Amino acid sequence: MDIPSRQSYPKRRLLRWPWPRRRRASRAIFDDDEDERPLSPLYDPVPGDPERFRLHDWPYPEAEPLEPLRKKRGRWWWISRGFAAVLFLFILLVGWLAFTAPLSKSLEPIAPPQITLLAADGTPIARNGAVVDQPVKVADLPPHVVQAFIAIEDRRFYSHWGVDPRGIARAAWSNLTTGRTQGGSTITQQLAKFTFLTPEQSLTRKAREALIAFWLEAWLTKDEILERYLSNAYFGDNTYGLRAASLHYFYRQPEKLRPEQAAMLAGLLQAPSRYAPTRNFELARERTRTVIGAMVDAGYLTPEQGRAMPTPRLDVRDGSDLPTGTYFADWALPEARKLSDIGYSRETITTTLDSRLQAAARRAVARASLGKAQVALVAMRPNGEVVAMIGGKDYAQSPFNRATQAHRQPGSTFKLFVYLAALEAGMSPSDTIDNSEFEQGSYRPRNAGGHYSDSITLEDAFARSSNVAAVRLFNTVGSEAVIGVARDLGVTSPLAEGDPSLALGTSTMTLLELTSAYAGVAGNEYPVVPRAFKADERGWFDWIWEPRHSLSSREHADIEKMLRAAVNRGTGRAAMLQAPNFGKTGTSQDNRDALFIGYAGDLVVGVWVGNDDNSPLAGVHGGGVPARIWRDFMKQALGEQSAPARETPRPDPSGPVQPLDVPNLRDIPLGDDGSRLRLEDGAATISTRIEGIPVDIRLDDDGVRVEQRAD
């Protein structure tokens, strides 16, 4: 009969043979005879008809069910599965790298490119960032340039897959036998390290370095890897990339480097700061001979050629009198980085700084009697464009910017927000308020000089800076209203809600923040964002999505009336000018801070004087030294006082370098292509490149001459 299907016997199960026939029964399931017919202990073939089977007479109805047989897994099965798992894990890691370490990152400079900041009139004021230049192409370089780097850095570069086991073994053996540390990293690993990884020294980082090296080798050609490596490597003297280094040390394009020059540059990579020829020429010369020896060993040079190769001569022309940091530059550079494109070209960016006003600020501060106290000054337009900044007496001694970084108590200059809240509540300058002594819990405000009265107008209270009147007014309008006005005017520092001493300026903020708030009143449009670069013209969508606030005409006229009274007949009389000016004095608790904030013409200026350790000032208050500094600066700025005759110029690090500060200004950038103007001995020299060839165009009394440089 035909083999019955398993569905024909739903209650019948395979049975296990009882011991000792269990082994025999198991073998019966798969019989390896020549017919390759499956046999079962349930069925027997019908004699004479091999295609038919009959049900076997089962002698053991009480037997246990037969377990399914499992084929024994051999060693090669486990090895293949392990290899597949490792391969799968590697694919996952490569995919992870594709997202966390994008390949395009190796095309970007590893250090921020050099940015030169210019004043509004084009005067260079500061330079910051690394010296970088355009990437190199291996196909354009002479063979001896590539050979120098390959010979000393990675002789098997064109034959390994990112990691060189032979090189690692050689380095390990050298470290063990000679005691000298020798690296075994390939050029690909070095590119992975300084492009994608941190300088951390750990096995985990080394493993990631090797993995990224494999990944780079899989996606890039050898020449592309070498190009990115040479274009980003550090060569000392704050110089990154072969092109920048070639121009810096030899004033020559890398495509025109001589063999000895290429050998010196290749030798710098092991220890750029130590081997920089501008710092230690003898060490650089010895290292150059080592590279030449490596080129001979690699077969790139014959011994005779190696011995005949001379020591290269330096041709460094990047000398500059510009500082790498000033108070204004330190504040402006982070924003400048956002404005600049990510690339290898040097950039020059024009700021809002006014050289004339910066010089006036420097002179006003220099003439003040400050003693050991520090000083800060900020001058801006009503739209927030900063035109002058002093962050301390001496940048070289202390680069801490007290105009933008120091959070100090504003004193009575904070009363601007209290009186504005009162005006918004419907009060007017002629309204009166109690000016007698009082206590509020444990807090007891005092008027300077001990002068009190039964009542006083808001205008007189503001002009005389009455503390008791300000606290009473604060309690009348409420702390929420006062803080709301401050926030509207752009104050972002924490303000103590419900604290009556807030009316007297006990919460800290920066001078830049406070001056910006006064600028909002001066231009009657707020909040004002202080900026170091020209603001873009506002379009229709800006007016819709970024609405500005302003005071009503009555409120604006009333607050200016009070600010004018403070200067004409109040605590700010020392700041009085011929032109209409508005301002407010401020002195914090125990005379620790003295300020004057005011505006005239199209300038809003804030001045702060204090000690860095927050100790009291001896006899200094807001209506004294700060008001006189403010007046001195504004007289020069508005033309009421002419600038002094030109003195013998001397460097002064208290602010960005001015033409009056630099004795020999001779290195002025002329665009993004590296062209520069030098002024020397009554002659002007423009250093530029024409079709890649460095030339100098010299203009003097004899006329114009064009001289080819380097070659």
XYZ file of C-alpha atoms in Angstrom:
711
model
C 0.000 0.000 0.000
C 1.001 3.682 -0.305
C 2.833 5.375 2.493
C 0.148 6.818 4.755
C 0.486 10.476 5.461
C 1.046 11.780 8.968
C -2.417 13.348 8.819
C -3.895 9.822 8.439
C -2.679 8.947 11.898
C -3.155 12.042 13.971
C -2.853 10.132 17.274
C 0.186 8.090 16.277
C 3.592 9.493 17.196
C 7.134 8.358 16.560
C 8.203 6.107 19.361
C 11.598 5.710 20.929
C 13.032 2.253 21.130
C 13.594 1.102 24.690
C 17.169 0.408 25.699
C 19.255 -1.288 24.238
C 17.514 -0.999 20.819
C 17.397 2.823 20.951
C 20.535 3.293 18.869
C 19.331 0.924 16.190
C 15.966 2.657 15.928
C 17.583 6.034 15.536
C 19.671 4.803 12.683
C 16.580 3.536 10.959
C 15.331 7.052 10.324
C 18.033 7.865 7.724
C 19.352 4.849 5.905
C 22.306 5.555 3.588
C 21.658 2.645 1.220
C 22.050 2.984 -2.470
C 18.320 3.645 -3.043
C 18.461 6.586 -0.549
C 14.948 5.701 0.590
C 13.967 7.004 4.008
C 13.144 4.176 6.407
C 11.152 4.424 9.546
C 10.505 2.104 12.431
C 6.781 2.491 11.576
C 6.892 1.174 8.001
C 8.500 -1.763 6.181
C 8.854 -2.094 2.401
C 6.472 -4.537 0.732
C 8.437 -7.531 -0.643
C 8.674 -7.438 -4.432
C 7.374 -3.891 -4.667
C 9.997 -1.380 -3.478
C 7.657 1.571 -4.116
C 5.081 0.371 -1.566
C 5.273 0.117 2.210
C 3.221 -1.608 4.869
C 2.617 -0.596 8.418
C 5.084 -2.264 10.716
C 3.731 -4.347 13.503
C 4.826 -2.224 16.441
C 5.802 -4.438 19.371
C 6.209 -1.684 21.926
C 3.004 0.318 22.235
C 4.107 1.659 25.628
C 7.449 2.991 24.313
C 8.528 6.640 24.784
C 8.207 9.113 21.869
C 11.259 9.231 19.652
C 13.259 12.498 19.865
C 14.132 14.184 16.559
C 17.740 13.619 15.616
C 20.175 16.620 15.643
C 23.083 16.653 13.305
C 26.379 17.203 15.086
C 27.933 20.658 14.268
C 31.591 20.478 13.449
C 34.447 22.907 13.961
C 34.200 24.475 10.493
C 30.535 25.232 11.045
C 31.410 27.337 14.101
C 34.324 29.015 12.312
C 32.138 30.069 9.367
C 29.439 31.405 11.672
C 32.024 33.366 13.684
C 33.493 34.859 10.522
C 30.011 35.897 9.356
C 29.311 37.548 12.714
C 32.573 39.505 12.597
C 31.862 40.586 9.025
C 28.357 41.712 9.993
C 29.729 43.679 12.944
C 32.329 45.324 10.706
C 29.607 46.375 8.233
C 27.621 47.902 11.107
C 30.684 49.831 12.301
C 31.383 51.159 8.822
C 27.766 52.278 8.577
C 28.068 53.967 11.962
C 31.209 55.766 10.794
C 29.402 57.004 7.709
C 27.073 58.978 9.996
C 29.380 59.948 12.881
C 32.550 60.690 10.877
C 31.467 61.942 7.449
C 34.082 61.643 4.737
C 33.695 65.305 3.820
C 35.187 66.280 7.173
C 38.637 65.325 5.896
C 38.219 67.997 3.199
C 37.867 70.767 5.796
C 40.805 72.494 7.526
C 41.436 71.038 10.973
C 42.197 74.496 12.400
C 40.159 77.682 11.955
C 41.713 79.641 9.073
C 43.267 83.009 9.702
C 40.904 85.955 9.925
C 42.065 89.562 9.836
C 39.657 92.046 11.360
C 39.505 95.509 9.860
C 38.095 98.680 11.337
C 35.288 100.368 9.465
C 37.829 102.472 7.548
C 39.855 99.416 6.485
C 42.583 99.718 9.125
C 43.769 96.266 10.299
C 43.103 95.886 14.016
C 43.755 92.231 14.838
C 44.552 88.875 13.324
C 43.536 85.497 14.684
C 43.511 81.878 13.598
C 45.827 79.444 11.877
C 47.751 80.152 8.694
C 46.162 77.892 6.073
C 46.015 77.877 2.309
C 44.478 75.968 -0.576
C 44.851 72.136 -0.640
C 47.550 70.558 -2.786
C 47.161 68.044 -5.627
C 49.583 65.129 -5.718
C 49.551 65.122 -9.507
C 50.825 68.721 -9.537
C 53.654 68.164 -7.052
C 57.174 67.255 -8.165
C 58.030 63.583 -7.455
C 60.698 64.519 -4.895
C 58.098 66.310 -2.738
C 55.891 63.233 -2.407
C 58.940 60.974 -2.022
C 60.270 63.000 0.920
C 57.053 62.528 2.908
C 56.630 58.874 1.945
C 60.239 58.027 2.844
C 60.129 59.485 6.357
C 56.484 59.008 7.325
C 55.158 55.808 5.677
C 57.424 53.981 3.248
C 54.845 51.258 2.525
C 52.002 53.774 2.029
C 51.089 52.566 -1.470
C 51.043 48.874 -0.494
C 49.151 48.623 2.824
C 45.427 48.912 3.578
C 45.517 51.733 6.109
C 47.234 49.776 8.885
C 50.739 48.379 8.391
C 51.375 45.316 10.612
C 55.017 45.281 9.549
C 55.453 48.897 10.567
C 53.732 48.290 13.906
C 55.978 45.302 14.619
C 59.073 47.284 13.647
C 58.058 50.183 15.921
C 57.298 47.829 18.832
C 60.678 46.093 18.434
C 62.474 49.439 18.318
C 60.681 50.603 21.441
C 61.666 47.421 23.292
C 65.293 47.207 22.146
C 66.394 50.835 21.909
C 64.140 52.492 24.488
C 63.263 55.224 21.986
C 59.583 55.742 21.289
C 58.801 55.162 17.627
C 55.365 55.418 16.110
C 53.913 52.811 13.826
C 51.009 54.840 12.489
C 50.539 55.062 8.751
C 49.721 58.237 6.854
C 46.114 57.049 6.656
C 45.994 56.546 10.424
C 47.465 60.000 11.005
C 44.824 61.518 8.737
C 42.148 59.648 10.698
C 43.644 60.846 13.970
C 43.857 64.584 13.380
C 40.700 64.762 11.258
C 38.211 62.666 13.215
C 39.637 61.867 16.667
C 40.821 63.602 19.833
C 44.421 63.477 21.103
C 43.355 60.969 23.786
C 45.880 58.143 24.271
C 43.961 54.900 24.795
C 43.429 51.516 23.219
C 39.870 52.508 22.337
C 41.065 55.511 20.359
C 43.736 53.444 18.608
C 41.087 50.901 17.641
C 38.840 53.635 16.246
C 41.835 55.102 14.434
C 42.531 51.772 12.718
C 38.869 51.316 11.846
C 38.611 54.795 10.308
C 41.842 54.127 8.407
C 40.290 51.024 6.829
C 37.219 53.067 6.008
C 39.256 55.842 4.369
C 41.192 53.302 2.326
C 37.935 51.762 1.123
C 36.440 55.037 -0.074
C 39.439 57.107 -1.204
C 42.329 56.528 -3.539
C 45.873 56.622 -2.187
C 46.525 59.984 -3.822
C 43.355 61.451 -2.315
C 44.395 60.286 1.152
C 47.867 61.786 0.698
C 46.430 65.059 -0.581
C 44.148 65.451 2.427
C 46.989 64.542 4.763
C 49.415 67.065 3.272
C 46.740 69.783 3.165
C 45.926 69.483 6.876
C 49.144 68.450 8.651
C 50.680 70.878 11.149
C 54.067 72.337 10.155
C 54.769 74.609 13.137
C 54.525 78.407 13.504
C 50.712 78.139 13.583
C 50.864 76.932 9.955
C 48.689 74.103 8.625
C 48.994 72.423 5.248
C 51.871 72.029 2.809
C 50.992 75.080 0.725
C 50.842 77.433 3.700
C 54.065 75.956 5.120
C 55.878 76.246 1.782
C 54.917 79.903 1.452
C 55.678 80.611 5.109
C 59.173 79.110 5.302
C 60.369 79.516 1.696
C 57.885 81.962 0.104
C 57.424 79.412 -2.669
C 54.479 77.446 -4.003
C 54.728 73.707 -3.188
C 54.684 72.888 -6.908
C 58.068 74.646 -7.155
C 59.765 73.241 -4.035
C 63.337 72.050 -4.392
C 64.294 68.591 -3.005
C 66.130 70.000 0.048
C 63.174 72.275 0.850
C 60.741 69.361 0.590
C 63.004 67.318 2.894
C 62.987 70.060 5.549
C 59.190 70.370 5.428
C 58.755 66.586 5.637
C 61.007 66.528 8.681
C 58.785 68.979 10.559
C 55.847 66.585 10.884
C 57.364 64.481 13.678
C 57.651 67.454 16.080
C 56.561 70.690 14.347
C 57.139 73.067 17.247
C 60.544 71.590 18.070
C 61.889 71.348 14.516
C 60.474 74.637 13.191
C 63.484 76.239 11.455
C 62.401 79.719 12.547
C 62.899 78.647 16.173
C 65.718 76.101 16.044
C 67.450 76.017 12.704
C 70.182 73.563 13.773
C 67.653 70.940 14.854
C 65.731 71.494 11.611
C 68.939 71.050 9.610
C 69.761 67.762 11.391
C 66.232 66.521 10.833
C 66.500 67.436 7.145
C 69.605 65.236 6.824
C 67.622 62.391 8.434
C 64.894 62.752 5.809
C 67.458 62.820 3.011
C 68.965 59.614 4.419
C 65.509 58.012 4.424
C 65.063 59.003 0.778
C 68.403 57.332 -0.048
C 67.401 54.164 1.838
C 64.093 54.067 -0.017
C 65.878 54.330 -3.357
C 64.535 57.767 -4.272
C 68.039 59.274 -4.234
C 71.483 57.888 -4.812
C 74.023 58.275 -1.991
C 75.890 60.821 -4.099
C 72.727 62.867 -4.631
C 71.983 62.738 -0.917
C 75.424 63.943 0.085
C 75.341 66.736 -2.493
C 71.979 68.095 -1.348
C 72.457 71.499 0.390
C 70.724 72.876 3.459
C 67.807 75.078 2.324
C 67.712 78.812 3.028
C 64.655 80.308 4.723
C 62.651 83.146 3.184
C 60.094 84.140 5.831
C 57.995 87.200 4.950
C 54.956 86.887 7.162
C 56.146 89.321 9.830
C 53.281 91.419 11.207
C 52.821 94.017 13.912
C 49.168 93.093 14.341
C 48.215 91.380 17.614
C 46.358 88.082 17.677
C 43.949 89.324 20.321
C 42.490 92.563 21.713
C 39.408 93.259 23.798
C 37.259 94.070 20.795
C 38.768 91.286 18.656
C 38.215 88.649 21.341
C 34.561 89.655 21.499
C 34.093 89.916 17.726
C 35.955 86.808 16.525
C 33.380 84.156 17.552
C 30.788 85.984 15.456
C 33.327 86.424 12.653
C 33.800 82.647 12.532
C 30.063 82.237 11.976
C 30.139 84.739 9.114
C 33.140 83.148 7.386
C 32.900 80.144 5.101
C 34.488 76.838 6.069
C 37.518 76.639 3.834
C 41.245 77.059 3.513
C 41.385 80.690 2.414
C 42.361 83.503 4.725
C 39.681 86.119 5.167
C 39.488 89.793 5.987
C 36.259 90.951 7.603
C 35.299 94.567 8.192
C 33.923 95.336 11.642
C 31.957 98.272 13.009
C 34.919 99.535 15.055
C 35.804 103.161 14.309
C 39.576 103.775 14.491
C 39.145 107.439 15.374
C 36.672 106.741 18.161
C 38.771 103.864 19.491
C 41.771 106.175 19.685
C 39.606 108.762 21.471
C 38.490 106.139 23.985
C 42.080 105.113 24.603
C 43.121 108.706 25.248
C 40.162 109.396 27.548
C 40.964 106.346 29.644
C 44.705 107.114 29.696
C 44.062 110.628 31.067
C 41.800 109.455 33.918
C 43.048 109.157 37.511
C 42.292 105.500 38.086
C 44.957 104.463 40.554
C 44.836 100.672 40.864
C 41.215 100.476 39.667
C 40.226 98.921 36.361
C 38.108 100.569 33.672
C 35.788 99.548 30.841
C 34.169 101.600 28.082
C 31.664 100.684 25.376
C 30.512 103.043 22.632
C 27.807 102.024 20.171
C 25.306 103.417 17.715
C 21.625 103.327 18.714
C 21.209 100.240 16.466
C 23.804 98.304 18.497
C 26.873 98.650 16.242
C 29.849 98.864 18.618
C 32.333 101.529 17.491
C 34.775 101.531 20.426
C 35.577 99.158 23.274
C 38.020 99.215 26.177
C 37.953 96.128 28.401
C 40.708 97.075 30.849
C 43.801 99.174 31.355
C 46.207 96.686 29.754
C 45.299 93.718 27.542
C 48.799 92.267 27.811
C 48.499 92.026 31.590
C 44.868 90.907 31.667
C 42.841 89.886 28.578
C 39.699 89.602 30.738
C 37.132 91.862 29.094
C 35.378 93.861 31.792
C 32.982 95.354 29.256
C 31.552 92.037 28.076
C 32.481 89.437 30.715
C 32.362 91.143 34.127
C 28.971 90.952 35.863
C 28.820 93.877 38.295
C 26.105 95.809 40.083
C 24.775 98.678 37.926
C 23.835 100.827 40.927
C 21.489 103.715 40.235
C 21.792 103.308 36.456
C 19.190 100.543 36.976
C 16.664 103.212 38.050
C 16.026 103.809 34.341
C 13.829 100.685 34.323
C 11.987 101.683 37.530
C 11.040 105.114 36.209
C 10.120 103.730 32.779
C 7.733 101.292 34.490
C 6.202 104.245 36.363
C 5.760 106.225 33.128
C 4.133 103.206 31.450
C 1.774 103.020 34.453
C 0.554 106.558 33.639
C 2.753 108.657 35.926
C 4.590 111.786 34.760
C 7.852 113.549 35.741
C 5.895 116.207 37.650
C 4.148 113.691 39.926
C 5.384 113.667 43.511
C 6.489 110.866 45.768
C 7.465 110.632 49.445
C 11.188 111.248 49.948
C 11.413 110.615 53.694
C 13.255 107.809 55.482
C 11.456 104.479 55.918
C 12.052 100.815 56.655
C 10.683 97.827 54.802
C 11.165 94.833 57.033
C 14.871 94.581 57.688
C 15.686 96.675 54.626
C 16.301 100.392 55.189
C 17.379 102.378 52.090
C 19.474 105.513 52.547
C 19.990 108.596 50.382
C 23.562 109.572 49.613
C 24.475 112.589 51.727
C 21.526 112.029 54.064
C 19.203 114.484 52.311
C 15.456 113.771 52.658
C 12.171 115.682 52.218
C 8.474 115.169 52.670
C 7.925 114.889 48.921
C 9.802 115.199 45.656
C 8.869 115.119 41.986
C 9.837 112.085 39.933
C 12.062 114.293 37.766
C 14.020 115.639 40.750
C 14.184 112.211 42.386
C 15.736 110.796 39.217
C 18.126 113.742 38.787
C 19.313 113.595 42.418
C 19.240 109.782 42.419
C 17.063 109.517 45.529
C 17.191 105.960 46.815
C 14.152 106.098 49.101
C 12.023 107.543 46.293
C 13.201 104.824 43.888
C 12.337 102.039 46.349
C 8.896 103.550 47.044
C 8.285 103.839 43.291
C 9.411 100.224 42.850
C 6.894 99.107 45.474
C 4.170 101.148 43.783
C 4.551 99.748 40.253
C 5.629 96.261 41.373
C 8.725 94.207 40.692
C 7.058 92.358 37.796
C 6.550 95.610 35.877
C 10.128 96.751 36.483
C 11.614 93.410 35.472
C 9.322 93.341 32.428
C 10.662 96.704 31.252
C 14.246 95.502 31.728
C 13.542 92.350 29.743
C 11.913 94.334 26.943
C 15.027 96.506 26.713
C 17.210 93.417 26.305
C 18.477 92.653 29.828
C 18.906 88.886 30.108
C 20.830 88.607 33.401
C 18.970 87.190 36.431
C 16.915 89.788 38.319
C 15.704 89.224 41.894
C 11.909 89.325 41.793
C 10.213 90.899 44.813
C 13.461 92.285 46.248
C 13.089 96.066 46.874
C 16.893 96.519 46.681
C 16.623 95.661 42.977
C 15.486 99.270 42.454
C 18.982 100.373 43.482
C 20.749 98.020 41.068
C 21.824 95.133 43.295
C 21.415 92.461 40.590
C 24.517 92.088 38.425
C 24.858 92.477 34.651
C 27.517 93.375 32.076
C 28.350 96.887 30.942
C 27.603 95.886 27.341
C 24.152 94.638 28.342
C 23.344 97.810 30.274
C 24.602 100.132 27.534
C 22.484 98.265 24.968
C 19.392 98.923 27.090
C 20.149 102.672 27.105
C 20.660 102.450 23.317
C 17.082 101.156 23.047
C 15.892 104.343 24.771
C 18.165 106.558 22.656
C 16.801 105.178 19.375
C 13.333 104.411 20.814
C 13.462 100.952 19.287
C 14.325 97.910 21.352
C 15.655 95.390 22.160
C 19.052 96.405 20.805
C 21.492 93.581 20.075
C 25.143 94.702 20.346
C 27.079 93.703 17.239
C 30.596 93.903 15.857
C 29.545 93.733 12.187
C 27.166 95.732 10.057
C 23.562 94.718 10.474
C 21.643 93.593 7.411
C 18.840 95.794 6.207
C 15.550 94.611 7.628
C 13.080 93.328 5.052
C 9.317 93.075 5.146
C 9.386 89.618 6.670
C 11.726 90.840 9.411
C 9.247 93.547 10.315
C 6.467 90.960 10.474
C 8.242 88.115 12.293
C 10.618 90.187 14.438
C 8.611 93.163 15.639
C 10.455 95.832 17.616
C 9.066 97.634 20.634
C 9.111 101.362 21.276
C 7.930 103.862 23.841
C 5.031 106.158 23.157
C 6.011 109.669 22.206
C 4.932 110.918 25.656
C 6.863 108.236 27.521
C 9.964 108.793 25.422
C 9.860 112.560 25.908
C 9.345 112.154 29.670
C 12.249 109.736 30.205
C 14.571 111.921 28.122
C 13.513 114.899 30.241
C 14.604 112.996 33.348
C 17.885 111.823 31.767
C 18.603 115.402 30.695
C 17.899 116.698 34.211
C 20.343 114.175 35.691
C 23.135 115.714 33.586
C 22.132 119.403 33.737
C 21.414 119.726 37.462
C 21.755 116.312 38.992
C 24.437 113.787 39.875
C 25.823 113.720 36.304
C 26.847 117.379 35.971
C 30.475 116.375 35.360
C 29.362 114.816 32.035
C 27.736 117.983 30.648
C 28.472 118.819 26.997
C 27.696 121.760 24.745
C 25.298 119.568 22.741
C 22.201 118.063 24.373
C 23.160 114.910 26.231
C 21.309 112.437 28.393
C 22.615 110.070 31.044
C 22.532 108.539 34.498
C 25.132 107.945 37.162
C 25.421 104.761 39.176
C 27.299 103.786 42.335
C 26.873 100.341 43.860
C 26.928 99.376 47.527
C 30.040 100.511 49.427
C 31.323 102.252 46.275
C 32.440 98.971 44.699
C 31.280 100.015 41.207
C 31.020 103.448 39.637
C 29.247 103.969 36.295
C 27.972 106.566 33.899
C 25.712 105.574 30.984
C 24.480 108.163 28.534
C 24.039 109.257 24.942
C 24.496 112.295 22.733
C 24.361 112.719 18.993
C 24.348 109.217 17.505
C 26.537 107.614 20.197
C 25.544 105.676 23.308
C 28.428 105.211 25.746
C 28.830 103.311 28.989
C 31.788 103.690 31.387
C 32.578 101.499 34.404
C 35.305 101.846 37.031
C 35.974 99.289 39.755
C 38.400 96.836 41.301
C 38.638 93.273 40.036
C 38.509 91.917 43.603
C 35.251 93.844 44.208
C 36.846 95.906 46.949
C 35.481 99.442 47.650
C 36.759 102.392 45.623
C 38.345 105.185 47.595
C 36.196 108.260 46.993
C 35.111 107.225 43.481
C 31.443 107.467 42.474
C 29.484 107.473 39.235
C 29.348 111.281 38.988
C 33.125 111.535 39.302
C 35.753 109.609 37.293
C 33.300 107.667 35.042
C 31.368 110.854 34.135
C 34.600 112.711 33.327
C 35.871 109.839 31.143
C 32.504 109.846 29.352
C 32.656 113.618 28.773
C 36.279 113.495 27.595
C 35.464 110.777 25.069
C 32.270 112.432 23.819
C 33.958 115.814 23.319
C 36.465 114.191 20.973
C 33.811 112.035 19.291
C 31.400 114.941 18.658
C 34.096 117.410 17.637
C 33.806 119.709 20.659
C 37.463 119.045 21.338
C 40.029 118.485 18.612
C 42.290 115.469 18.697
C 45.772 116.162 20.102
C 48.694 116.646 17.773
C 50.211 113.414 16.600
C 52.634 112.187 19.201
C 55.444 109.696 18.907
C 53.406 106.531 18.302
C 53.681 103.808 20.877
C 51.924 100.440 21.206
C 49.088 100.348 23.673
C 47.425 96.946 24.215
C 44.379 98.426 25.964
C 42.408 98.207 22.734
C 42.654 97.228 19.088
C 45.762 98.552 17.410
C 45.297 101.930 15.776
C 47.445 103.706 13.177
C 48.623 105.946 16.035
C 49.620 102.910 18.078
C 51.797 101.112 15.536
C 55.208 102.653 14.761
C 55.758 100.738 11.499
C 52.538 99.534 9.958
C 53.817 97.518 7.010
C 51.666 94.437 6.467
C 48.125 95.119 5.277
C 45.973 92.373 3.683
C 44.494 93.189 0.281
C 41.845 90.503 -0.109
C 41.463 86.752 0.251
C 44.175 85.724 -2.248
C 47.075 86.374 0.114
C 48.120 89.711 -1.451
C 49.619 92.139 1.034
C 50.762 95.773 1.153
C 53.987 96.644 2.980
C 55.118 100.182 3.806
C 58.879 100.430 4.272
C 61.336 103.317 3.997
C 58.904 105.551 2.159
C 58.072 102.889 -0.434
C 54.962 100.770 -0.912
C 55.355 97.123 -1.918
C 52.461 94.908 -2.975
C 53.288 91.201 -2.635
C 50.977 89.101 -4.782
C 50.912 86.191 -7.204
C 50.513 86.312 -10.981
C 49.591 82.908 -12.440
C 51.001 81.250 -9.318
C 54.362 83.081 -9.487
C 55.120 85.244 -6.400
C 56.001 88.813 -7.423
C 56.556 92.142 -5.660
C 55.239 95.364 -7.172
C 57.269 98.213 -5.676
C 56.276 101.886 -5.835
C 58.780 104.522 -4.721
C 60.325 107.790 -5.902
C 61.932 105.992 -8.845
C 58.607 104.767 -10.197
C 57.024 101.304 -10.372
C 59.054 98.082 -10.544
C 57.889 94.471 -10.774
C 60.231 91.868 -9.276
C 59.773 88.111 -9.332
C 60.327 86.510 -5.974
C 61.401 83.023 -4.884
C 62.254 81.747 -8.378
